[in-house]
Amino acid sequence: MQDSLRIVSLLERVLPEYVAPGFVQHSTWLQASPGIGLPSQQGFEGAVNPLVALLEESSGLSVTYWVMRQQALNGDIDTLNDLAWVWLNGKYWRADPALAGRLLRIAALQGSAAACFNLAQQHYFGRGVAVVYARVASFYRRAFDLGLVQAAARLGDLYDEQANAADVEPDWQREPKRAFDWYLQGAHKGDAGCRFEVGYRLLHGVDVPRDLKAGQYWLELAAVTGITAAAEELAVFHRFSGKTLRYLYWRDQAVSLGSERAINMKADDQLQVVQQA
C-alpha cells in the first residue's frame, strides 16, 4: 500500500498537468526512426491501433491527455506505458525521451511487459540514452519473461547482428547460436516471424545443421499465418525438389499473399506451358 502511494506521489510530480499538441519535425532521431515501441492497447492485426485511433480522432488532445493522466495516477500501468510511448515518439505532443524513460521504468517495475519492450527500443535506437546492446537484451528478456512473445524475435535479431556503428558498444559480437535459440523459443510460443527464421535456417543450414523436415515444418506454420516469405521459400524448395503439386500449392499460396516473386514464377510457368503447346 505504501509503495502504491509513493508511486502515485511520484507520478503526480513528474506527469505534467497539460501538454502542448504538435509533432516536432526538427528532431533528427525522430525522423530517423519514427514509431518505435509498443502501446499497451493492441488491436487486431492489420487494424488501426486503438490508442492511435483515440489520439488521431480526438477533438481536444488536452482533454484526452487529462483523462489518460488520471488513469495513470489511479494505477493503470497500461496507460502509463501508453503515455510514455507518446513522449518517446513525440507525434501527438512534444517528445521527451527522458520523461518517457522514467515513466517506462516505473511501469516496468510494476510488471508491464510493454514498458520493458519499450525500454529496450529506447536503448536500441538511442532516444535520449546511450545505445548499449547488453542493456537492450536485458530489457527484451524481461519483456519476454513477462509474456511478450514478440520480444523473442527482437532478441534473435539482436544476437544475429554484428554491431559496428560508432555509437554502439564495440565489444558486442554476433552470437548465431543464441540468436537461433531465441527464435526457437519464440517459434514454440507461436510467433510467426520466429517460425520463419527457424524454418529458413534449418532448411538452408544457416548457422545450424541442415534439417529439411524440420525446416519445412516451421516454414509451413509461418506460411499459414500469413508470412509471405515462408510460402515463397516452400514454393522454391519444392520446385527444385521436383515435387510439382507441392510447388504449385505453395506458389499459389504466396501469390494470394501478394508475393511479386511468386507472381513472376506463375507467369514463367504459364509461358512455358504456351511454348510447349
GROMACS .gro file of C-alpha atoms in nm:
model
  277
    1MET     CA    1   0.000   0.000   0.000
    2GLN     CA    2   0.281   0.240   0.091
    3ASP     CA    3   0.462   0.154  -0.232
    4SER     CA    4   0.148   0.239  -0.432
    5LEU     CA    5   0.115   0.571  -0.252
    6ARG     CA    6   0.479   0.654  -0.320
    7ILE     CA    7   0.432   0.575  -0.689
    8VAL     CA    8   0.122   0.795  -0.710
    9SER     CA    9   0.307   1.076  -0.535
   10LEU     CA   10   0.598   1.041  -0.776
   11LEU     CA   11   0.370   1.039  -1.079
   12GLU     CA   12   0.189   1.349  -0.958
   13ARG     CA   13   0.523   1.527  -0.960
   14VAL     CA   14   0.657   1.402  -1.293
   15LEU     CA   15   0.340   1.398  -1.506
   16PRO     CA   16   0.276   1.749  -1.636
   17GLU     CA   17  -0.073   1.885  -1.585
   18TYR     CA   18  -0.112   1.963  -1.954
   19VAL     CA   19   0.068   1.902  -2.285
   20ALA     CA   20   0.120   2.115  -2.592
   21PRO     CA   21  -0.002   1.935  -2.906
   22GLY     CA   22   0.222   1.916  -3.208
   23PHE     CA   23   0.463   1.692  -3.396
   24VAL     CA   24   0.824   1.803  -3.352
   25GLN     CA   25   0.967   1.789  -3.704
   26HIS     CA   26   1.319   1.911  -3.619
   27SER     CA   27   1.420   1.613  -3.404
   28THR     CA   28   1.685   1.423  -3.603
   29TRP     CA   29   1.643   1.099  -3.407
   30LEU     CA   30   1.266   1.117  -3.454
   31GLN     CA   31   1.296   1.148  -3.831
   32ALA     CA   32   1.548   0.864  -3.847
   33SER     CA   33   1.334   0.601  -3.674
   34PRO     CA   34   0.975   0.713  -3.610
   35GLY     CA   35   0.719   0.496  -3.441
   36ILE     CA   36   0.932   0.279  -3.214
   37GLY     CA   37   0.795   0.067  -2.931
   38LEU     CA   38   0.450  -0.060  -2.847
   39PRO     CA   39   0.140   0.092  -2.695
   40SER     CA   40  -0.025  -0.137  -2.441
   41GLN     CA   41  -0.352  -0.116  -2.632
   42GLN     CA   42  -0.326  -0.365  -2.916
   43GLY     CA   43  -0.593  -0.409  -3.183
   44PHE     CA   44  -0.647  -0.689  -3.430
   45GLU     CA   45  -0.365  -0.749  -3.678
   46GLY     CA   46  -0.391  -0.503  -3.965
   47ALA     CA   47  -0.629  -0.277  -3.776
   48VAL     CA   48  -0.551   0.073  -3.653
   49ASN     CA   49  -0.411   0.065  -3.302
   50PRO     CA   50  -0.681   0.172  -3.052
   51LEU     CA   51  -0.453   0.427  -2.884
   52VAL     CA   52  -0.351   0.579  -3.217
   53ALA     CA   53  -0.715   0.590  -3.325
   54LEU     CA   54  -0.808   0.763  -2.998
   55LEU     CA   55  -0.539   1.027  -3.039
   56GLU     CA   56  -0.597   1.077  -3.412
   57GLU     CA   57  -0.971   1.124  -3.367
   58SER     CA   58  -0.950   1.336  -3.053
   59SER     CA   59  -1.102   1.681  -3.094
   60GLY     CA   60  -0.907   1.801  -2.792
   61LEU     CA   61  -0.577   1.638  -2.704
   62SER     CA   62  -0.559   1.827  -2.378
   63VAL     CA   63  -0.878   1.658  -2.257
   64THR     CA   64  -0.761   1.317  -2.380
   65TYR     CA   65  -0.430   1.366  -2.202
   66TRP     CA   66  -0.602   1.471  -1.880
   67VAL     CA   67  -0.812   1.152  -1.884
   68MET     CA   68  -0.506   0.937  -1.951
   69ARG     CA   69  -0.313   1.116  -1.676
   70GLN     CA   70  -0.590   1.043  -1.426
   71GLN     CA   71  -0.595   0.677  -1.529
   72ALA     CA   72  -0.219   0.656  -1.476
   73LEU     CA   73  -0.249   0.821  -1.134
   74ASN     CA   74  -0.518   0.565  -1.047
   75GLY     CA   75  -0.268   0.284  -1.101
   76ASP     CA   76  -0.330   0.187  -1.465
   77ILE     CA   77   0.018   0.078  -1.578
   78ASP     CA   78  -0.102   0.019  -1.935
   79THR     CA   79  -0.199   0.384  -1.965
   80LEU     CA   80   0.130   0.484  -1.802
   81ASN     CA   81   0.315   0.289  -2.071
   82ASP     CA   82   0.099   0.449  -2.340
   83LEU     CA   83   0.177   0.799  -2.215
   84ALA     CA   84   0.546   0.712  -2.216
   85TRP     CA   85   0.515   0.572  -2.570
   86VAL     CA   86   0.375   0.904  -2.693
   87TRP     CA   87   0.656   1.101  -2.525
   88LEU     CA   88   0.908   0.857  -2.669
   89ASN     CA   89   0.785   0.914  -3.025
   90GLY     CA   90   0.668   1.274  -2.999
   91LYS     CA   91   0.391   1.254  -3.255
   92TYR     CA   92   0.094   1.389  -3.063
   93TRP     CA   93   0.277   1.616  -2.822
   94ARG     CA   94   0.637   1.727  -2.782
   95ALA     CA   95   0.881   1.439  -2.747
   96ASP     CA   96   1.052   1.399  -2.410
   97PRO     CA   97   1.265   1.082  -2.409
   98ALA     CA   98   1.394   1.148  -2.056
   99LEU     CA   99   1.041   1.163  -1.917
  100ALA     CA  100   0.941   0.865  -2.132
  101GLY     CA  101   1.224   0.657  -1.992
  102ARG     CA  102   1.136   0.750  -1.635
  103LEU     CA  103   0.771   0.653  -1.681
  104LEU     CA  104   0.866   0.330  -1.858
  105ARG     CA  105   1.090   0.228  -1.569
  106ILE     CA  106   0.805   0.289  -1.324
  107ALA     CA  107   0.568   0.079  -1.536
  108ALA     CA  108   0.830  -0.192  -1.586
  109LEU     CA  109   0.888  -0.221  -1.211
  110GLN     CA  110   0.514  -0.284  -1.177
  111GLY     CA  111   0.523  -0.570  -1.427
  112SER     CA  112   0.444  -0.409  -1.763
  113ALA     CA  113   0.589  -0.623  -2.041
  114ALA     CA  114   0.522  -0.349  -2.297
  115ALA     CA  115   0.718  -0.100  -2.087
  116CYS     CA  116   1.018  -0.337  -2.076
  117PHE     CA  117   0.993  -0.377  -2.454
  118ASN     CA  118   0.981  -0.001  -2.499
  119LEU     CA  119   1.284   0.050  -2.276
  120ALA     CA  120   1.469  -0.195  -2.499
  121GLN     CA  121   1.361   0.001  -2.805
  122GLN     CA  122   1.464   0.331  -2.647
  123HIS     CA  123   1.813   0.197  -2.577
  124TYR     CA  124   1.842   0.028  -2.916
  125PHE     CA  125   1.757   0.346  -3.109
  126GLY     CA  126   1.934   0.573  -2.863
  127ARG     CA  127   1.648   0.808  -2.791
  128GLY     CA  128   1.780   1.025  -2.512
  129VAL     CA  129   2.008   0.745  -2.388
  130ALA     CA  130   2.329   0.574  -2.493
  131VAL     CA  131   2.300   0.276  -2.727
  132VAL     CA  132   2.402  -0.025  -2.518
  133TYR     CA  133   2.310  -0.362  -2.667
  134ALA     CA  134   2.363  -0.553  -2.342
  135ARG     CA  135   2.101  -0.331  -2.179
  136VAL     CA  136   1.871  -0.375  -2.479
  137ALA     CA  137   1.896  -0.752  -2.445
  138SER     CA  138   1.821  -0.734  -2.072
  139PHE     CA  139   1.501  -0.536  -2.128
  140TYR     CA  140   1.386  -0.765  -2.410
  141ARG     CA  141   1.445  -1.072  -2.191
  142ARG     CA  142   1.238  -0.914  -1.913
  143ALA     CA  143   0.957  -0.839  -2.161
  144PHE     CA  144   0.964  -1.200  -2.282
  145ASP     CA  145   0.960  -1.335  -1.926
  146LEU     CA  146   0.653  -1.119  -1.860
  147GLY     CA  147   0.473  -1.278  -2.156
  148LEU     CA  148   0.550  -1.057  -2.456
  149VAL     CA  149   0.635  -1.327  -2.708
  150GLN     CA  150   0.748  -1.094  -2.987
  151ALA     CA  151   1.043  -0.991  -2.773
  152ALA     CA  152   1.200  -1.327  -2.865
  153ALA     CA  153   1.219  -1.220  -3.230
  154ARG     CA  154   1.391  -0.896  -3.131
  155LEU     CA  155   1.640  -1.088  -2.918
  156GLY     CA  156   1.708  -1.319  -3.210
  157ASP     CA  157   1.766  -1.020  -3.437
  158LEU     CA  158   1.988  -0.857  -3.176
  159TYR     CA  159   2.215  -1.159  -3.129
  160ASP     CA  160   2.226  -1.206  -3.507
  161GLU     CA  161   2.353  -0.851  -3.551
  162GLN     CA  162   2.716  -0.750  -3.563
  163ALA     CA  163   2.733  -0.408  -3.404
  164ASN     CA  164   2.984  -0.181  -3.573
  165ALA     CA  165   2.829   0.167  -3.551
  166ALA     CA  166   3.023   0.434  -3.368
  167ASP     CA  167   2.753   0.479  -3.104
  168VAL     CA  168   2.729   0.108  -3.018
  169GLU     CA  169   2.949  -0.068  -2.764
  170PRO     CA  170   3.244  -0.201  -2.968
  171ASP     CA  171   3.270  -0.538  -2.793
  172TRP     CA  172   2.923  -0.662  -2.897
  173GLN     CA  173   2.968  -0.977  -3.102
  174ARG     CA  174   2.724  -1.170  -3.318
  175GLU     CA  175   2.613  -1.493  -3.148
  176PRO     CA  176   2.426  -1.705  -3.405
  177LYS     CA  177   2.355  -1.990  -3.163
  178ARG     CA  178   2.192  -1.758  -2.910
  179ALA     CA  179   2.001  -1.593  -3.193
  180PHE     CA  180   1.865  -1.928  -3.309
  181ASP     CA  181   1.777  -2.029  -2.954
  182TRP     CA  182   1.568  -1.715  -2.911
  183TYR     CA  183   1.399  -1.761  -3.248
  184LEU     CA  184   1.320  -2.118  -3.145
  185GLN     CA  185   1.171  -2.006  -2.813
  186GLY     CA  186   0.953  -1.758  -2.995
  187ALA     CA  187   0.855  -2.020  -3.253
  188HIS     CA  188   0.739  -2.259  -2.982
  189LYS     CA  189   0.535  -1.976  -2.829
  190GLY     CA  190   0.361  -1.911  -3.162
  191ASP     CA  191   0.545  -1.609  -3.304
  192ALA     CA  192   0.510  -1.631  -3.683
  193GLY     CA  193   0.824  -1.431  -3.756
  194CYS     CA  194   1.030  -1.659  -3.533
  195ARG     CA  195   0.883  -1.962  -3.704
  196PHE     CA  196   1.002  -1.827  -4.037
  197GLU     CA  197   1.352  -1.758  -3.904
  198VAL     CA  198   1.380  -2.109  -3.757
  199GLY     CA  199   1.242  -2.272  -4.071
  200TYR     CA  200   1.467  -2.075  -4.306
  201ARG     CA  201   1.779  -2.153  -4.107
  202LEU     CA  202   1.701  -2.522  -4.081
  203LEU     CA  203   1.604  -2.554  -4.447
  204HIS     CA  204   1.923  -2.388  -4.569
  205GLY     CA  205   2.159  -2.488  -4.289
  206VAL     CA  206   2.230  -2.127  -4.186
  207ASP     CA  207   2.430  -2.134  -3.860
  208VAL     CA  208   2.267  -2.469  -3.770
  209PRO     CA  209   2.282  -2.822  -3.913
  210ARG     CA  210   2.052  -2.856  -4.211
  211ASP     CA  211   1.723  -3.034  -4.136
  212LEU     CA  212   1.486  -3.035  -4.433
  213LYS     CA  213   1.194  -3.194  -4.249
  214ALA     CA  214   1.206  -2.955  -3.955
  215GLY     CA  215   1.268  -2.660  -4.185
  216GLN     CA  216   0.955  -2.735  -4.387
  217TYR     CA  217   0.755  -2.784  -4.069
  218TRP     CA  218   0.835  -2.440  -3.928
  219LEU     CA  219   0.801  -2.266  -4.264
  220GLU     CA  220   0.458  -2.421  -4.315
  221LEU     CA  221   0.347  -2.296  -3.972
  222ALA     CA  222   0.471  -1.950  -4.062
  223ALA     CA  223   0.314  -1.953  -4.408
  224VAL     CA  224  -0.035  -2.049  -4.289
  225THR     CA  225  -0.032  -1.745  -4.059
  226GLY     CA  226   0.043  -1.511  -4.348
  227ILE     CA  227   0.423  -1.487  -4.369
  228THR     CA  228   0.473  -1.435  -4.742
  229ALA     CA  229   0.845  -1.515  -4.740
  230ALA     CA  230   0.772  -1.857  -4.584
  231ALA     CA  231   0.534  -1.950  -4.868
  232GLU     CA  232   0.793  -1.831  -5.119
  233GLU     CA  233   1.067  -2.044  -4.962
  234LEU     CA  234   0.845  -2.352  -4.965
  235ALA     CA  235   0.750  -2.295  -5.328
  236VAL     CA  236   1.112  -2.261  -5.437
  237PHE     CA  237   1.221  -2.561  -5.230
  238HIS     CA  238   0.955  -2.790  -5.377
  239ARG     CA  239   1.014  -2.659  -5.727
  240PHE     CA  240   1.379  -2.762  -5.721
  241SER     CA  241   1.294  -3.083  -5.536
  242GLY     CA  242   1.071  -3.187  -5.825
  243LYS     CA  243   0.753  -3.203  -5.613
  244THR     CA  244   0.522  -3.035  -5.861
  245LEU     CA  245   0.195  -3.045  -5.669
  246ARG     CA  246   0.351  -2.906  -5.353
  247TYR     CA  247   0.530  -2.641  -5.555
  248LEU     CA  248   0.209  -2.530  -5.723
  249TYR     CA  249   0.025  -2.522  -5.392
  250TRP     CA  250   0.281  -2.301  -5.213
  251ARG     CA  251   0.338  -2.087  -5.522
  252ASP     CA  252  -0.032  -2.006  -5.533
  253GLN     CA  253  -0.039  -1.950  -5.158
  254ALA     CA  254   0.243  -1.699  -5.199
  255VAL     CA  255   0.054  -1.534  -5.487
  256SER     CA  256  -0.254  -1.499  -5.264
  257LEU     CA  257  -0.035  -1.326  -5.007
  258GLY     CA  258   0.077  -1.071  -5.267
  259SER     CA  259   0.422  -1.208  -5.346
  260GLU     CA  260   0.573  -1.044  -5.656
  261ARG     CA  261   0.826  -1.326  -5.669
  262ALA     CA  262   0.552  -1.589  -5.682
  263ILE     CA  263   0.354  -1.390  -5.938
  264ASN     CA  264   0.660  -1.387  -6.164
  265MET     CA  265   0.708  -1.761  -6.106
  266LYS     CA  266   0.349  -1.826  -6.210
  267ALA     CA  267   0.388  -1.607  -6.521
  268ASP     CA  268   0.702  -1.802  -6.617
  269ASP     CA  269   0.517  -2.131  -6.566
  270GLN     CA  270   0.229  -2.017  -6.786
  271LEU     CA  271   0.471  -1.900  -7.055
  272GLN     CA  272   0.641  -2.239  -7.055
  273VAL     CA  273   0.304  -2.411  -7.100
  274VAL     CA  274   0.226  -2.189  -7.400
  275GLN     CA  275   0.568  -2.252  -7.554
  276GLN     CA  276   0.533  -2.627  -7.512
  277ALA     CA  277   0.185  -2.636  -7.662
   0.00000   0.00000   0.00000
